[in-house]
Amino acid sequence: MTCVTLPIQIAPSVLPVDFSKLGEAIVALDEAGVDLIQWDVMDGQFVPNLTFGPDIIASTRSLTKLPFEAHLMVLTPDVMAKRYVEAGCQRLIVHAEACTHLHRTLGNIRELGATAAVALNPATPASAVADVLDLVDMVLVMTVNPGFGGQSYISTMEPKIAEVRAMIRKAGLDDVVNVEVDGGIGPKTIAGAAAAGANVLIAGSALFKEPKGLKHAVTELRAAANAAFKN
Ligand code: DX5
């Protein structure tokens, strides 16, 4: 089976944005060359933070043609999934830890016309997604504990990234299923994550704190990830 590897994608978490200028930030991210926009949706229950409802996301939909993905850090993803698709999110990421019936939840998302993805918190083993790889277009391996930006990268997640990549390859889904990482991704950590097998890399602080600006940050991160990513 030839392994057709999906391309490296650099995507921002919108979490660190100055929310008084959210629309301008979305336009600036598009102009900086990101591949998609990730919205960190938090319900104050699954994680101790509260962020974007579907109406906020919908208010920025017309500002860019970039794909939107909603990272649903919420206790009840089934309840709100339809609203986030209607808001303009092409991909919904649910946490395995929040889903009593993960297989059914992912199927429901696909029936809504979105692509489905599953996220694993640092303590959750890769085996939790072994039986749903046929339903997703991405597995997100969290490299921080979810809820806040600006946290330190948990490098002990790299073996799990490699394990998930190996599971996808063994299932013959290398050209279908992405591996995403989120949390503490920056110039010093992106190579380790990409070398382990991640091809979609989410950065928040590292993008918005770059003194040379967003475009420079995106370019540098993409170059570092491409250099490290092994087929
Ligand atoms: C955690 C959040 C953060 C954010 C990225 O729930 O998902 O990981 O997206 O933040 P940085 O890049 O600042 O770690």
PDB file of N, CA and C and ligand atoms in Angstrom, residues 13 15-16 38 40 42 71 73 142 144-151 182-185 202-206, ligand 1:
ATOM      1  N   SER A  13      -5.058  28.701  16.628  1.00  0.00           N
ATOM      2  CA  SER A  13      -6.135  28.729  17.600  1.00  0.00           C
ATOM      3  C   SER A  13      -6.519  30.193  17.736  1.00  0.00           C
ATOM      4  N   LEU A  15      -7.940  31.441  20.202  1.00  0.00           N
ATOM      5  CA  LEU A  15      -8.013  31.742  21.643  1.00  0.00           C
ATOM      6  C   LEU A  15      -7.244  32.992  22.078  1.00  0.00           C
ATOM      7  N   PRO A  16      -6.014  33.207  21.569  1.00  0.00           N
ATOM      8  CA  PRO A  16      -5.237  34.361  22.076  1.00  0.00           C
ATOM      9  C   PRO A  16      -5.610  35.702  21.441  1.00  0.00           C
ATOM     10  N   GLN A  38      -8.980  27.305  13.601  1.00  0.00           N
ATOM     11  CA  GLN A  38      -9.554  26.454  14.644  1.00  0.00           C
ATOM     12  C   GLN A  38     -10.183  27.331  15.724  1.00  0.00           C
ATOM     13  N   ASP A  40     -11.599  27.277  19.408  1.00  0.00           N
ATOM     14  CA  ASP A  40     -11.562  26.507  20.660  1.00  0.00           C
ATOM     15  C   ASP A  40     -12.861  26.737  21.406  1.00  0.00           C
ATOM     16  N   MET A  42     -15.366  26.090  24.272  1.00  0.00           N
ATOM     17  CA  MET A  42     -15.289  25.598  25.646  1.00  0.00           C
ATOM     18  C   MET A  42     -16.592  25.925  26.381  1.00  0.00           C
ATOM     19  N   HIS A  71     -13.220  22.963  17.665  1.00  0.00           N
ATOM     20  CA  HIS A  71     -12.658  22.011  18.639  1.00  0.00           C
ATOM     21  C   HIS A  71     -13.589  22.047  19.832  1.00  0.00           C
ATOM     22  N   MET A  73     -14.574  21.399  23.069  1.00  0.00           N
ATOM     23  CA  MET A  73     -14.165  20.988  24.416  1.00  0.00           C
ATOM     24  C   MET A  73     -15.388  21.167  25.312  1.00  0.00           C
ATOM     25  N   MET A 142      -3.876  15.957  21.936  1.00  0.00           N
ATOM     26  CA  MET A 142      -3.627  17.171  22.719  1.00  0.00           C
ATOM     27  C   MET A 142      -2.233  17.111  23.331  1.00  0.00           C
ATOM     28  N   VAL A 144      -1.314  19.607  25.427  1.00  0.00           N
ATOM     29  CA  VAL A 144      -1.503  20.271  26.724  1.00  0.00           C
ATOM     30  C   VAL A 144      -2.834  19.735  27.278  1.00  0.00           C
ATOM     31  N   ASN A 145      -3.073  20.025  28.562  1.00  0.00           N
ATOM     32  CA  ASN A 145      -4.404  19.720  29.096  1.00  0.00           C
ATOM     33  C   ASN A 145      -5.336  20.841  28.658  1.00  0.00           C
ATOM     34  N   PRO A 146      -6.474  20.526  28.069  1.00  0.00           N
ATOM     35  CA  PRO A 146      -7.295  21.557  27.409  1.00  0.00           C
ATOM     36  C   PRO A 146      -7.868  22.586  28.365  1.00  0.00           C
ATOM     37  N   GLY A 147      -8.099  23.788  27.800  1.00  0.00           N
ATOM     38  CA  GLY A 147      -8.782  24.842  28.572  1.00  0.00           C
ATOM     39  C   GLY A 147      -8.153  26.208  28.427  1.00  0.00           C
ATOM     40  N   PHE A 148      -6.839  26.224  28.176  1.00  0.00           N
ATOM     41  CA  PHE A 148      -6.175  27.537  28.143  1.00  0.00           C
ATOM     42  C   PHE A 148      -5.044  27.551  27.108  1.00  0.00           C
ATOM     43  N   GLY A 149      -4.773  28.725  26.564  1.00  0.00           N
ATOM     44  CA  GLY A 149      -3.603  28.877  25.712  1.00  0.00           C
ATOM     45  C   GLY A 149      -2.384  29.191  26.573  1.00  0.00           C
ATOM     46  N   GLY A 150      -1.233  29.226  25.935  1.00  0.00           N
ATOM     47  CA  GLY A 150      -0.011  29.630  26.614  1.00  0.00           C
ATOM     48  C   GLY A 150       0.585  28.607  27.547  1.00  0.00           C
ATOM     49  N   GLN A 151       0.137  27.349  27.466  1.00  0.00           N
ATOM     50  CA  GLN A 151       0.693  26.304  28.338  1.00  0.00           C
ATOM     51  C   GLN A 151       1.921  25.659  27.710  1.00  0.00           C
ATOM     52  N   ASP A 182      -2.184  20.067  19.286  1.00  0.00           N
ATOM     53  CA  ASP A 182      -2.678  21.357  19.753  1.00  0.00           C
ATOM     54  C   ASP A 182      -2.212  21.575  21.193  1.00  0.00           C
ATOM     55  N   GLY A 183      -1.406  22.654  21.335  1.00  0.00           N
ATOM     56  CA  GLY A 183      -0.982  23.005  22.688  1.00  0.00           C
ATOM     57  C   GLY A 183       0.520  23.134  22.796  1.00  0.00           C
ATOM     58  N   GLY A 184       0.974  24.364  23.004  1.00  0.00           N
ATOM     59  CA  GLY A 184       2.401  24.599  23.192  1.00  0.00           C
ATOM     60  C   GLY A 184       3.228  24.431  21.931  1.00  0.00           C
ATOM     61  N   ILE A 185       2.563  24.516  20.768  1.00  0.00           N
ATOM     62  CA  ILE A 185       3.289  24.346  19.494  1.00  0.00           C
ATOM     63  C   ILE A 185       3.945  25.683  19.125  1.00  0.00           C
ATOM     64  N   ILE A 202      -1.533  23.117  15.344  1.00  0.00           N
ATOM     65  CA  ILE A 202      -2.288  24.264  15.834  1.00  0.00           C
ATOM     66  C   ILE A 202      -1.377  25.118  16.709  1.00  0.00           C
ATOM     67  N   ALA A 203      -1.332  26.400  16.425  1.00  0.00           N
ATOM     68  CA  ALA A 203      -0.535  27.300  17.267  1.00  0.00           C
ATOM     69  C   ALA A 203      -1.379  28.509  17.648  1.00  0.00           C
ATOM     70  N   GLY A 204      -1.265  28.908  18.874  1.00  0.00           N
ATOM     71  CA  GLY A 204      -1.963  30.114  19.334  1.00  0.00           C
ATOM     72  C   GLY A 204      -0.925  31.159  19.717  1.00  0.00           C
ATOM     73  N   SER A 205      -0.372  31.001  20.897  1.00  0.00           N
ATOM     74  CA  SER A 205       0.600  31.981  21.413  1.00  0.00           C
ATOM     75  C   SER A 205       1.756  32.202  20.441  1.00  0.00           C
ATOM     76  N   ALA A 206       2.277  31.102  19.886  1.00  0.00           N
ATOM     77  CA  ALA A 206       3.478  31.210  19.033  1.00  0.00           C
ATOM     78  C   ALA A 206       3.212  32.088  17.816  1.00  0.00           C
TER      79      ALA A 206
HETATM   80  C1  DX5 B   1      -6.175  24.316  24.857  1.00  0.00           C
HETATM   81  C2  DX5 B   1      -6.208  25.178  23.644  1.00  0.00           C
HETATM   82  C3  DX5 B   1      -4.801  25.678  23.323  1.00  0.00           C
HETATM   83  C4  DX5 B   1      -4.769  26.573  22.142  1.00  0.00           C
HETATM   84  C5  DX5 B   1      -3.349  26.734  21.642  1.00  0.00           C
HETATM   85  O1  DX5 B   1      -7.474  23.938  25.181  1.00  0.00           O
HETATM   86  O2  DX5 B   1      -6.729  24.427  22.562  1.00  0.00           O
HETATM   87  O3  DX5 B   1      -4.007  24.552  23.090  1.00  0.00           O
HETATM   88  O4  DX5 B   1      -5.564  26.070  21.172  1.00  0.00           O
HETATM   89  O5  DX5 B   1      -2.716  27.543  22.553  1.00  0.00           O
HETATM   90  P1  DX5 B   1      -1.115  27.674  22.574  1.00  0.00           P
HETATM   91  O6  DX5 B   1      -0.628  27.526  21.150  1.00  0.00           O
HETATM   92  O7  DX5 B   1      -0.893  29.059  23.111  1.00  0.00           O
HETATM   93  O8  DX5 B   1      -0.640  26.590  23.444  1.00  0.00           O
END
